mmCIF file of N, CA, C and O in Angstrom:
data_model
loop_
_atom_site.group_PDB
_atom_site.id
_atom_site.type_symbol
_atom_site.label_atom_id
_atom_site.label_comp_id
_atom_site.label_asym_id
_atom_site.label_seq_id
_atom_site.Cartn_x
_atom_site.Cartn_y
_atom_site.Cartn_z
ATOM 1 N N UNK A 1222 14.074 11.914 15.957
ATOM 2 C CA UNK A 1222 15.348 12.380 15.460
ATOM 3 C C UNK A 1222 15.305 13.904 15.405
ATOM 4 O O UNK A 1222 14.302 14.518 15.041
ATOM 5 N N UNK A 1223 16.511 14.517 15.807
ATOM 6 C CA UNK A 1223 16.114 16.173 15.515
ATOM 7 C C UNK A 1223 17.166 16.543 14.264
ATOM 8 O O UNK A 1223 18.326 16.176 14.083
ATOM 9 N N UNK A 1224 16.511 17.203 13.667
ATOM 10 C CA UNK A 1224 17.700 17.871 11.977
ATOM 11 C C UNK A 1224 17.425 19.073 12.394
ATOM 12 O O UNK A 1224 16.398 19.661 12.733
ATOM 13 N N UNK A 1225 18.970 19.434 12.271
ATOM 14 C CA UNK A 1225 18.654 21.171 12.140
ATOM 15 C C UNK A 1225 18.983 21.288 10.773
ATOM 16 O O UNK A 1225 19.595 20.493 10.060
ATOM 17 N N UNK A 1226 18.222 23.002 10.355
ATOM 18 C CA UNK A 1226 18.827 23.327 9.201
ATOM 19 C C UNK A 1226 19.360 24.143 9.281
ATOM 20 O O UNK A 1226 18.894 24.995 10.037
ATOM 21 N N UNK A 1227 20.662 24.451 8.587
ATOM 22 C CA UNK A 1227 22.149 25.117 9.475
ATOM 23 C C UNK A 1227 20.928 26.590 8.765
ATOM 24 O O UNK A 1227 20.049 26.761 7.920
ATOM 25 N N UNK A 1228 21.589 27.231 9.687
ATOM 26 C CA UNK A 1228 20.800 28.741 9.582
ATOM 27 C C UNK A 1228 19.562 29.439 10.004
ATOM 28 O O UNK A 1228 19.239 30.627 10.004
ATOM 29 N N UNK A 1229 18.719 27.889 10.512
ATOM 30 C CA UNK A 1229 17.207 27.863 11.263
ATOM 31 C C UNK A 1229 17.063 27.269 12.503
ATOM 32 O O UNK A 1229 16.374 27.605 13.466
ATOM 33 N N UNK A 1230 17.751 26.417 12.351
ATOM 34 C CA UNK A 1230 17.119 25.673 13.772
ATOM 35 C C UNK A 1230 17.264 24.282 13.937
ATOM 36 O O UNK A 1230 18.268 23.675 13.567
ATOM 37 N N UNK A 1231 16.182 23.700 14.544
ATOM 38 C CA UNK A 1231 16.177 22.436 14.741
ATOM 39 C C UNK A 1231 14.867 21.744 14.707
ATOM 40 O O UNK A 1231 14.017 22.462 15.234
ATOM 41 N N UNK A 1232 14.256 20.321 14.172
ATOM 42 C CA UNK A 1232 13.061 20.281 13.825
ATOM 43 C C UNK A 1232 12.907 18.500 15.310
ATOM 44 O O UNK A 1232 14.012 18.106 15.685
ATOM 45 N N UNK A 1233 12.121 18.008 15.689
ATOM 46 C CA UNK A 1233 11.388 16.825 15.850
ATOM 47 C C UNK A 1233 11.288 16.566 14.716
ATOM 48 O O UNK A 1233 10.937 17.483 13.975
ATOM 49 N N UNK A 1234 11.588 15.069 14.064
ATOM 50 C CA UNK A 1234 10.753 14.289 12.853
ATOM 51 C C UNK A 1234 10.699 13.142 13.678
ATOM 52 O O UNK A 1234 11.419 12.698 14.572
ATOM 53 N N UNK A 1235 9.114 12.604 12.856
ATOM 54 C CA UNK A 1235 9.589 10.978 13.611
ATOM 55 C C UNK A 1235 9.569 9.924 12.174
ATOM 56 O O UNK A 1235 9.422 9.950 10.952
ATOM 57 N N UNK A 1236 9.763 9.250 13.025
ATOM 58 C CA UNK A 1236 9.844 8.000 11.921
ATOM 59 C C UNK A 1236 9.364 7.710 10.295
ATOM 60 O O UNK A 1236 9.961 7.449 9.251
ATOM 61 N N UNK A 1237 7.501 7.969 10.823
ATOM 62 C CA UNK A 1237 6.967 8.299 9.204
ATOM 63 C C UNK A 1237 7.427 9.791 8.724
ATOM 64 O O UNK A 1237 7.241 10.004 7.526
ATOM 65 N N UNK A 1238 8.039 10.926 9.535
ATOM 66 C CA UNK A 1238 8.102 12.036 8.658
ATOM 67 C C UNK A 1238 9.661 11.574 7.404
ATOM 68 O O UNK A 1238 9.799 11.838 6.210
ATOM 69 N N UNK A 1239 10.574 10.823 8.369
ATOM 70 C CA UNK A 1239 11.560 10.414 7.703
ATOM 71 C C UNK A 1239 11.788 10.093 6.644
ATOM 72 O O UNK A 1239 12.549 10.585 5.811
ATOM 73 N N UNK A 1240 10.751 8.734 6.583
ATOM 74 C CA UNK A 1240 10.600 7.975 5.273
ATOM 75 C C UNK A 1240 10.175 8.944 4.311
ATOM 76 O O UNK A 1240 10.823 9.045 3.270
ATOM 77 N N UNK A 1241 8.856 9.905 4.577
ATOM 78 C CA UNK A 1241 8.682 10.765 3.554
ATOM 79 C C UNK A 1241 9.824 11.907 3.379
ATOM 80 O O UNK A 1241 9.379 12.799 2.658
ATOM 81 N N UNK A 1242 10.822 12.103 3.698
ATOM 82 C CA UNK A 1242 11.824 12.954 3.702
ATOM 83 C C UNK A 1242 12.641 12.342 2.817
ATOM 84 O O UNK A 1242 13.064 12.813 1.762
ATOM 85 N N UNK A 1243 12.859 11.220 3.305
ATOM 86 C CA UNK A 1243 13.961 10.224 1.727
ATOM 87 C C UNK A 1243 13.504 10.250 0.688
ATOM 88 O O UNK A 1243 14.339 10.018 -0.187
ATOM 89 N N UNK A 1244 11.774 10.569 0.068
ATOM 90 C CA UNK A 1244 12.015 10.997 -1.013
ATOM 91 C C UNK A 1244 12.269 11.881 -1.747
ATOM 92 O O UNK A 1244 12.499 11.910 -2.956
ATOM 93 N N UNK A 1245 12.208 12.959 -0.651
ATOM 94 C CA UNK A 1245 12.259 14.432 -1.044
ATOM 95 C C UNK A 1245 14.116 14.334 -0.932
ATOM 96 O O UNK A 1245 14.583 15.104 -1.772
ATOM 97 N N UNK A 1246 14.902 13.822 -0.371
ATOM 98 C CA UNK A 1246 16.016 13.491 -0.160
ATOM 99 C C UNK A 1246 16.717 13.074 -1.313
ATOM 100 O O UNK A 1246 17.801 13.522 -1.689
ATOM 101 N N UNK A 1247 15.819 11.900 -2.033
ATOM 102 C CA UNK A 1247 16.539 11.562 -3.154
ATOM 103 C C UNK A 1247 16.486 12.268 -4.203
ATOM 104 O O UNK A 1247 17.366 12.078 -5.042
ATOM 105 N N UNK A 1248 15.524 13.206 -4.443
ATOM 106 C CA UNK A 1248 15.263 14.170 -5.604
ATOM 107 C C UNK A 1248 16.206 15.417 -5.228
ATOM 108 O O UNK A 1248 16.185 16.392 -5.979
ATOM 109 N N UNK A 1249 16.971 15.421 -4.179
ATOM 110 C CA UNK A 1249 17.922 16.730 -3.889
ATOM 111 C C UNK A 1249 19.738 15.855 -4.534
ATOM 112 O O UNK A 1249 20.763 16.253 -5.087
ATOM 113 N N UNK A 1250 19.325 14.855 -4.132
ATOM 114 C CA UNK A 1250 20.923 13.412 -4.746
ATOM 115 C C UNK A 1250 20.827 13.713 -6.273
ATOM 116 O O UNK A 1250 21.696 14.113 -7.048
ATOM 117 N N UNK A 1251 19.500 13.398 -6.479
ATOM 118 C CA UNK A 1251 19.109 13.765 -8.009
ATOM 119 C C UNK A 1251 20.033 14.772 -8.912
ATOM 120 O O UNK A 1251 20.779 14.595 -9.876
ATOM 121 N N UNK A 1252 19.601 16.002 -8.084
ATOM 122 C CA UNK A 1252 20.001 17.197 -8.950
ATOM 123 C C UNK A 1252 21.121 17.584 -8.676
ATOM 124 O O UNK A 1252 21.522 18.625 -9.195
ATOM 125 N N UNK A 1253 21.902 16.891 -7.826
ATOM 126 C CA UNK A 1253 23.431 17.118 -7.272
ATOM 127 C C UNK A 1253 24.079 16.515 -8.655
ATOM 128 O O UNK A 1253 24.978 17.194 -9.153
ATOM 129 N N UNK A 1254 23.729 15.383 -9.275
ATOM 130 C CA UNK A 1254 24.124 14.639 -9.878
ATOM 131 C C UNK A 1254 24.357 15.536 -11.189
ATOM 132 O O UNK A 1254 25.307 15.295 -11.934
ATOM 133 N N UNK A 1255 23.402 16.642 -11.455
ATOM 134 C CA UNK A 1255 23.304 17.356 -12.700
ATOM 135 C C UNK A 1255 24.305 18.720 -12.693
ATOM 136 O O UNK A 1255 25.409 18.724 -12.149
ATOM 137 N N UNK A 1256 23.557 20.185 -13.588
ATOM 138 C CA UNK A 1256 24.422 21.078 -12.997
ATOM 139 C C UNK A 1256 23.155 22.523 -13.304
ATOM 140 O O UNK A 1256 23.362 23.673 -13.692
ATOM 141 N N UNK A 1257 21.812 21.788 -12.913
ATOM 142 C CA UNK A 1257 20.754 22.495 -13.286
ATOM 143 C C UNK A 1257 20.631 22.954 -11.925
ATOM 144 O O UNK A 1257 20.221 22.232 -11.016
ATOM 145 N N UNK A 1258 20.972 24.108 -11.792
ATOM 146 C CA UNK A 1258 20.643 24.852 -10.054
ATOM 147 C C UNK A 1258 19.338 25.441 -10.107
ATOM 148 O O UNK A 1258 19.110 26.040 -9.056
ATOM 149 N N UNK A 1259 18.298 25.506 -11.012
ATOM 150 C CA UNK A 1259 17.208 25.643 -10.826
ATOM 151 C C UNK A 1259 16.718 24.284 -10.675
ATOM 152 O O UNK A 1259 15.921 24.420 -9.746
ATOM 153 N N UNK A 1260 16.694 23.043 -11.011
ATOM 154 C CA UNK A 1260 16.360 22.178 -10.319
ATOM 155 C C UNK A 1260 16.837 21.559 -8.655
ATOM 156 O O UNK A 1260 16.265 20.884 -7.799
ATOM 157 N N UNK A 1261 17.812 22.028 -8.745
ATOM 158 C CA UNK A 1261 18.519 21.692 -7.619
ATOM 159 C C UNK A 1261 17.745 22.703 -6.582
ATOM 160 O O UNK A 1261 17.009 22.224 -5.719
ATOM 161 N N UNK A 1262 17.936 24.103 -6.697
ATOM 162 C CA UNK A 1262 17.159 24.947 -5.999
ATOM 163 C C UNK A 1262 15.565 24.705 -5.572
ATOM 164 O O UNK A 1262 15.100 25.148 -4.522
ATOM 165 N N UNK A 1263 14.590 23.727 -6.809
ATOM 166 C CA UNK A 1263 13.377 23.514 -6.314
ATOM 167 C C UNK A 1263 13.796 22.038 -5.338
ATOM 168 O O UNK A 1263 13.049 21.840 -4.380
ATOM 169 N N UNK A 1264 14.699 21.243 -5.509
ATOM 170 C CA UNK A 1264 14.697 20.235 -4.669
ATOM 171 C C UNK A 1264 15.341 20.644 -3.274
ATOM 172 O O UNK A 1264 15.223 19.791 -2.395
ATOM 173 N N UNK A 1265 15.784 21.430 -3.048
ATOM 174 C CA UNK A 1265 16.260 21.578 -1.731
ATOM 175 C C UNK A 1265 15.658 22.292 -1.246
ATOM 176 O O UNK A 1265 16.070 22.451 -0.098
ATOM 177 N N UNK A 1266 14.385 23.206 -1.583
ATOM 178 C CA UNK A 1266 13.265 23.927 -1.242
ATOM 179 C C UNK A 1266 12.278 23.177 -0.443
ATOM 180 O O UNK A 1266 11.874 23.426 0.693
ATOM 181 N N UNK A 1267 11.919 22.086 -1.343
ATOM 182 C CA UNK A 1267 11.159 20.981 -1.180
ATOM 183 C C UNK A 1267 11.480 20.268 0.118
ATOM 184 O O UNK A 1267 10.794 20.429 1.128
ATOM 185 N N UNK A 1268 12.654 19.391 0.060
ATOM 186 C CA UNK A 1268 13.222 18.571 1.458
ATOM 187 C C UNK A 1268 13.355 19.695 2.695
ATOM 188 O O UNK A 1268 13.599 19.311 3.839
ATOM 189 N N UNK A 1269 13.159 21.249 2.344
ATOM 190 C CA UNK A 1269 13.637 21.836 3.810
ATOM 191 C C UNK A 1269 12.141 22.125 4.010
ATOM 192 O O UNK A 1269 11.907 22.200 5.216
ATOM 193 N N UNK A 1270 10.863 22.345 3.130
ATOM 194 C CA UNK A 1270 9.942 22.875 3.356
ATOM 195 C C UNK A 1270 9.014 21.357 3.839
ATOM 196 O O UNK A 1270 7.920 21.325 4.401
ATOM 197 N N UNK A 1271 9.630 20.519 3.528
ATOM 198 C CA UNK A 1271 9.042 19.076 4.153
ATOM 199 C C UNK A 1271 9.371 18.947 5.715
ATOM 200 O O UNK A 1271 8.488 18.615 6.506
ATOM 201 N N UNK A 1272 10.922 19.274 6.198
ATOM 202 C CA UNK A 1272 11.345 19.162 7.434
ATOM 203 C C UNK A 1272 10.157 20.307 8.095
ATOM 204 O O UNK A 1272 9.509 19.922 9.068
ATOM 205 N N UNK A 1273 9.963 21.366 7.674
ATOM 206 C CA UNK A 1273 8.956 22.388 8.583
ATOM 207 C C UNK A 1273 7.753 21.336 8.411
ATOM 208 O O UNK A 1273 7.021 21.094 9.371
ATOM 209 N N UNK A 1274 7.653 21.002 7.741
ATOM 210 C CA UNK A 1274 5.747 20.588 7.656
ATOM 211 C C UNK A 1274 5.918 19.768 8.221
ATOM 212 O O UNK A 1274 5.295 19.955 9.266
ATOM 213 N N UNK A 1275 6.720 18.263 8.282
ATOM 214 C CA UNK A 1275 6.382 17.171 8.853
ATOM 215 C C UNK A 1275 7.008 17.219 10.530
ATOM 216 O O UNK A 1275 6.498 16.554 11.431
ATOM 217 N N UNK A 1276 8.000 17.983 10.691
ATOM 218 C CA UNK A 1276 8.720 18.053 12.071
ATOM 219 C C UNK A 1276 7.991 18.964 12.951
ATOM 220 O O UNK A 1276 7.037 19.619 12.530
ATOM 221 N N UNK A 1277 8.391 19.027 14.112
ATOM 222 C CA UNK A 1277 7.955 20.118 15.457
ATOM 223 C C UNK A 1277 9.041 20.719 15.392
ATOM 224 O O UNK A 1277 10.009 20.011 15.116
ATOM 225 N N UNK A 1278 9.316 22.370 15.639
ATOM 226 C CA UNK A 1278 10.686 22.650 16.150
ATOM 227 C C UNK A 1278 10.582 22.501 17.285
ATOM 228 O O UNK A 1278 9.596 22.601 18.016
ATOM 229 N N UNK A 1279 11.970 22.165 17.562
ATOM 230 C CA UNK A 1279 12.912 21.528 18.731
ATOM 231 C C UNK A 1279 12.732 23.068 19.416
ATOM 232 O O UNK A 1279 12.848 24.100 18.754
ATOM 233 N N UNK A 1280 12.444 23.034 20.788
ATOM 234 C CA UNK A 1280 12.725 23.852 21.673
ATOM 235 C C UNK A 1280 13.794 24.778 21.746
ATOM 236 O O UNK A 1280 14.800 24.171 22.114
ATOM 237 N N UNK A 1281 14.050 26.142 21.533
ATOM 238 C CA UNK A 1281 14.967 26.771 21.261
ATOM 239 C C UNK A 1281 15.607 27.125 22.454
ATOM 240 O O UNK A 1281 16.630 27.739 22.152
ATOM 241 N N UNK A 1282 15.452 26.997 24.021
ATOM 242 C CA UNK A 1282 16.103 26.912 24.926
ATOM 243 C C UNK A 1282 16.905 24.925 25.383
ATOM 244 O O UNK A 1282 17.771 24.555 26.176
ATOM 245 N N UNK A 1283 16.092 24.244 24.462
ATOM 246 C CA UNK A 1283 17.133 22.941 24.836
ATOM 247 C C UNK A 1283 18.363 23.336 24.039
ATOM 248 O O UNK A 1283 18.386 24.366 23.366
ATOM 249 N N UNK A 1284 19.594 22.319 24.147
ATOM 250 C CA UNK A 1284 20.641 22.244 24.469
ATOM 251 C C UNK A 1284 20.916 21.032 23.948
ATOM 252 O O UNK A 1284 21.794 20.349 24.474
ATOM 253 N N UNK A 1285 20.189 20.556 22.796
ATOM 254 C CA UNK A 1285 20.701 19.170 22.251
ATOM 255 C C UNK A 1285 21.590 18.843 21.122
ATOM 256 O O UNK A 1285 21.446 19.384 20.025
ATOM 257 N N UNK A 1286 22.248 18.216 21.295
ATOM 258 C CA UNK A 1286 23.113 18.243 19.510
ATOM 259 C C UNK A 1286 21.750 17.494 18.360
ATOM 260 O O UNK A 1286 20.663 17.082 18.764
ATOM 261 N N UNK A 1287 22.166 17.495 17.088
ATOM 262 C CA UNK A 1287 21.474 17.153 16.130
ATOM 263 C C UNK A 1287 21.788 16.150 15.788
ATOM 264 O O UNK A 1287 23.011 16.018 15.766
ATOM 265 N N UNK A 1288 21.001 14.968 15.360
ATOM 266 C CA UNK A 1288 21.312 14.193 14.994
ATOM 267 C C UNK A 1288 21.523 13.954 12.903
ATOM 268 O O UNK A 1288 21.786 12.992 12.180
ATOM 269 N N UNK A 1289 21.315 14.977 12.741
ATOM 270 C CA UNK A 1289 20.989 15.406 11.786
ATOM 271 C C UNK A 1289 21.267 16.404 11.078
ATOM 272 O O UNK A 1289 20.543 17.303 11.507
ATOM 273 N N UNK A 1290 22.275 17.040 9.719
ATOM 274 C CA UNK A 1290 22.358 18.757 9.579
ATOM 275 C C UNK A 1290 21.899 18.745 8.366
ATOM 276 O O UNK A 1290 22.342 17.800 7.713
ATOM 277 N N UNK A 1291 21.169 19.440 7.798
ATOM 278 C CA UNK A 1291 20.783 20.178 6.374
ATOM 279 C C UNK A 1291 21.286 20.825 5.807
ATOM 280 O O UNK A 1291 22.131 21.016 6.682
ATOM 281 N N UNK A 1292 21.732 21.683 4.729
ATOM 282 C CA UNK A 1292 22.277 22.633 4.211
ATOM 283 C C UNK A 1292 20.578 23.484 4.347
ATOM 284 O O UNK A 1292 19.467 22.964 4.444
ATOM 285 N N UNK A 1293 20.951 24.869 4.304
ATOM 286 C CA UNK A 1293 19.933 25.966 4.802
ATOM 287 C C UNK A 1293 19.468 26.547 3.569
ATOM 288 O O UNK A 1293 19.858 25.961 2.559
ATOM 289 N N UNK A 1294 18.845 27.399 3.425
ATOM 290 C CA UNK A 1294 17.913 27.741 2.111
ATOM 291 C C UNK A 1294 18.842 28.706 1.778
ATOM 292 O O UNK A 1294 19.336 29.528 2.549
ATOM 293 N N UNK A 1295 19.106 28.545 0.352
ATOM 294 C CA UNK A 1295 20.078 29.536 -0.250
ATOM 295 C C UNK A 1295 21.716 28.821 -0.410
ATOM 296 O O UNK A 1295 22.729 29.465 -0.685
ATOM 297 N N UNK A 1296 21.654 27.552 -0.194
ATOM 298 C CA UNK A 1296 22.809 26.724 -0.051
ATOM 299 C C UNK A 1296 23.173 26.310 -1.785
ATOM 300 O O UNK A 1296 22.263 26.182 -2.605
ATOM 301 N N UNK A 1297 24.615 26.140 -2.135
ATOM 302 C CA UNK A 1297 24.600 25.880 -3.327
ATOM 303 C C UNK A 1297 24.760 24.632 -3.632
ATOM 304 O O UNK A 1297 24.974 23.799 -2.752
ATOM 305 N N UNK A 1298 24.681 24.306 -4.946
ATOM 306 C CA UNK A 1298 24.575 23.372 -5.670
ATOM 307 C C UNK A 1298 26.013 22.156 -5.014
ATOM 308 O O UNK A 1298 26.041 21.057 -4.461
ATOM 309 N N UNK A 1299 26.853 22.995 -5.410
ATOM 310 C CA UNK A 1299 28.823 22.534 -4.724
ATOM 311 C C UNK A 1299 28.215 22.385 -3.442
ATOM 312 O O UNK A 1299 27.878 21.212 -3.282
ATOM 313 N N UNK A 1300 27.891 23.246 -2.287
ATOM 314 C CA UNK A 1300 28.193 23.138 -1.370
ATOM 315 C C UNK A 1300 27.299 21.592 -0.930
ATOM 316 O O UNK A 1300 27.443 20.746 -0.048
ATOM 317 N N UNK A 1301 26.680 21.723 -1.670
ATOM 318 C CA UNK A 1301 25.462 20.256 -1.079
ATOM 319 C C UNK A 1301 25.960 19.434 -1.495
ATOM 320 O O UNK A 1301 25.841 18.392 -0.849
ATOM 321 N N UNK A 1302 26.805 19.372 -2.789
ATOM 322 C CA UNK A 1302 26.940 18.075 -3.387
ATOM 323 C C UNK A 1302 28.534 17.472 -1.971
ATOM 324 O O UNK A 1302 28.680 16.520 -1.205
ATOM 325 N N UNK A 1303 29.085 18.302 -2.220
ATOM 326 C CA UNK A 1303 29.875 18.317 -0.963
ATOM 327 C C UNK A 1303 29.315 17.460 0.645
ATOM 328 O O UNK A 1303 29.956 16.661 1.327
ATOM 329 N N UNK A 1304 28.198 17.891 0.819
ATOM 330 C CA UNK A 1304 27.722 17.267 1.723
ATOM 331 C C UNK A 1304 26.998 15.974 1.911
ATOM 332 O O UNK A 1304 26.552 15.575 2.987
ATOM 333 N N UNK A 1305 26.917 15.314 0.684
ATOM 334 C CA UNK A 1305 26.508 14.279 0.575
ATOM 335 C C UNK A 1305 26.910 13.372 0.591
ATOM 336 O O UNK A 1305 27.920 13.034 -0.027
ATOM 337 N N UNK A 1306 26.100 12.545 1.459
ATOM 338 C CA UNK A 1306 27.063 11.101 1.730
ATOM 339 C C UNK A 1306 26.374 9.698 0.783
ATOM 340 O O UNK A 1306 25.562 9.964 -0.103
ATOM 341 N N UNK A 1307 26.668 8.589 0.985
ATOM 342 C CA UNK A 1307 26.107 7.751 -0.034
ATOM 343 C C UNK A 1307 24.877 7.187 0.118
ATOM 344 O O UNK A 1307 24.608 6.221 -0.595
ATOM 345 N N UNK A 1308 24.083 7.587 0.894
ATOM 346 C CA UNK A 1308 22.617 7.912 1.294
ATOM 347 C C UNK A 1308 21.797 9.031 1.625
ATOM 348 O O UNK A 1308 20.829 9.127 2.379
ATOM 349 N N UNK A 1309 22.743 10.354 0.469
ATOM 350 C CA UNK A 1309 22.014 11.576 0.056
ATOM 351 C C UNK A 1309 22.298 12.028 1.562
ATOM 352 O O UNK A 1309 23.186 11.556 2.272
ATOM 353 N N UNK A 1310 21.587 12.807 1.846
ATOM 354 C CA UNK A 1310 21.279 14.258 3.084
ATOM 355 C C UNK A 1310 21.009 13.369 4.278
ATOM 356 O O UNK A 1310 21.458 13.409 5.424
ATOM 357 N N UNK A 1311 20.025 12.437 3.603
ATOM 358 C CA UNK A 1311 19.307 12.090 5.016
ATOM 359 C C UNK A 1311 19.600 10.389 4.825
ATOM 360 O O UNK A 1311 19.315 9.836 3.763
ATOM 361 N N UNK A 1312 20.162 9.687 5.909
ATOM 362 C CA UNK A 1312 20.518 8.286 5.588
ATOM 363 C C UNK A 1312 18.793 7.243 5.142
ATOM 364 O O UNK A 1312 17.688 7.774 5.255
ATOM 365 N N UNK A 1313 18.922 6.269 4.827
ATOM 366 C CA UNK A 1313 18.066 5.509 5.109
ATOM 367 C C UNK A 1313 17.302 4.817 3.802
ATOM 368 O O UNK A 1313 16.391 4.007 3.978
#
């Protein structure tokens, strides 16, 4: 699967990086739910600093759409909660 994160790029995850991404996923649903942007800020730190560790970046001369978008580091609290669908950031 490739996720970009709007403002970086684009990552490879595979399958097991995924699953470990939904939990870092659900702890970002978590703090959407609240109105603590310092928690919210360490959880969306977390799920984007997981996409670098567990993914490859995607080739910056391909030409692929994403199957996948992130909100980018420095994204707010509104704007994420906004983006969430009923299986958080990342489905599954």
């Amino acid at each position: 699967m490739i996720v970009r994160i709007l403002g970086e790029g684009q990552y490879d995850i595979d399958e097991a990086g995924l699953e470990k991404l939904n939990d870092l996923d659900a702890a970002v649903e978590s703090a959407c739910k609240g109105t603590d942007e310092a928690v919210f800020d360490s959880a969306l730190a977390a799920l984007l600093d997981g996409v670098r560790a567990l993914g490859v970046q995607h080739p910056v001369d391909a030409i692929d759409s994403s199957d996948l978008i992130l909100p980018g580091p420095g994204s707010t609290l509104a704007e994420v909660s906004e983006m969430l669908g009923d299986d958080g950031l990342i489905p599954g």
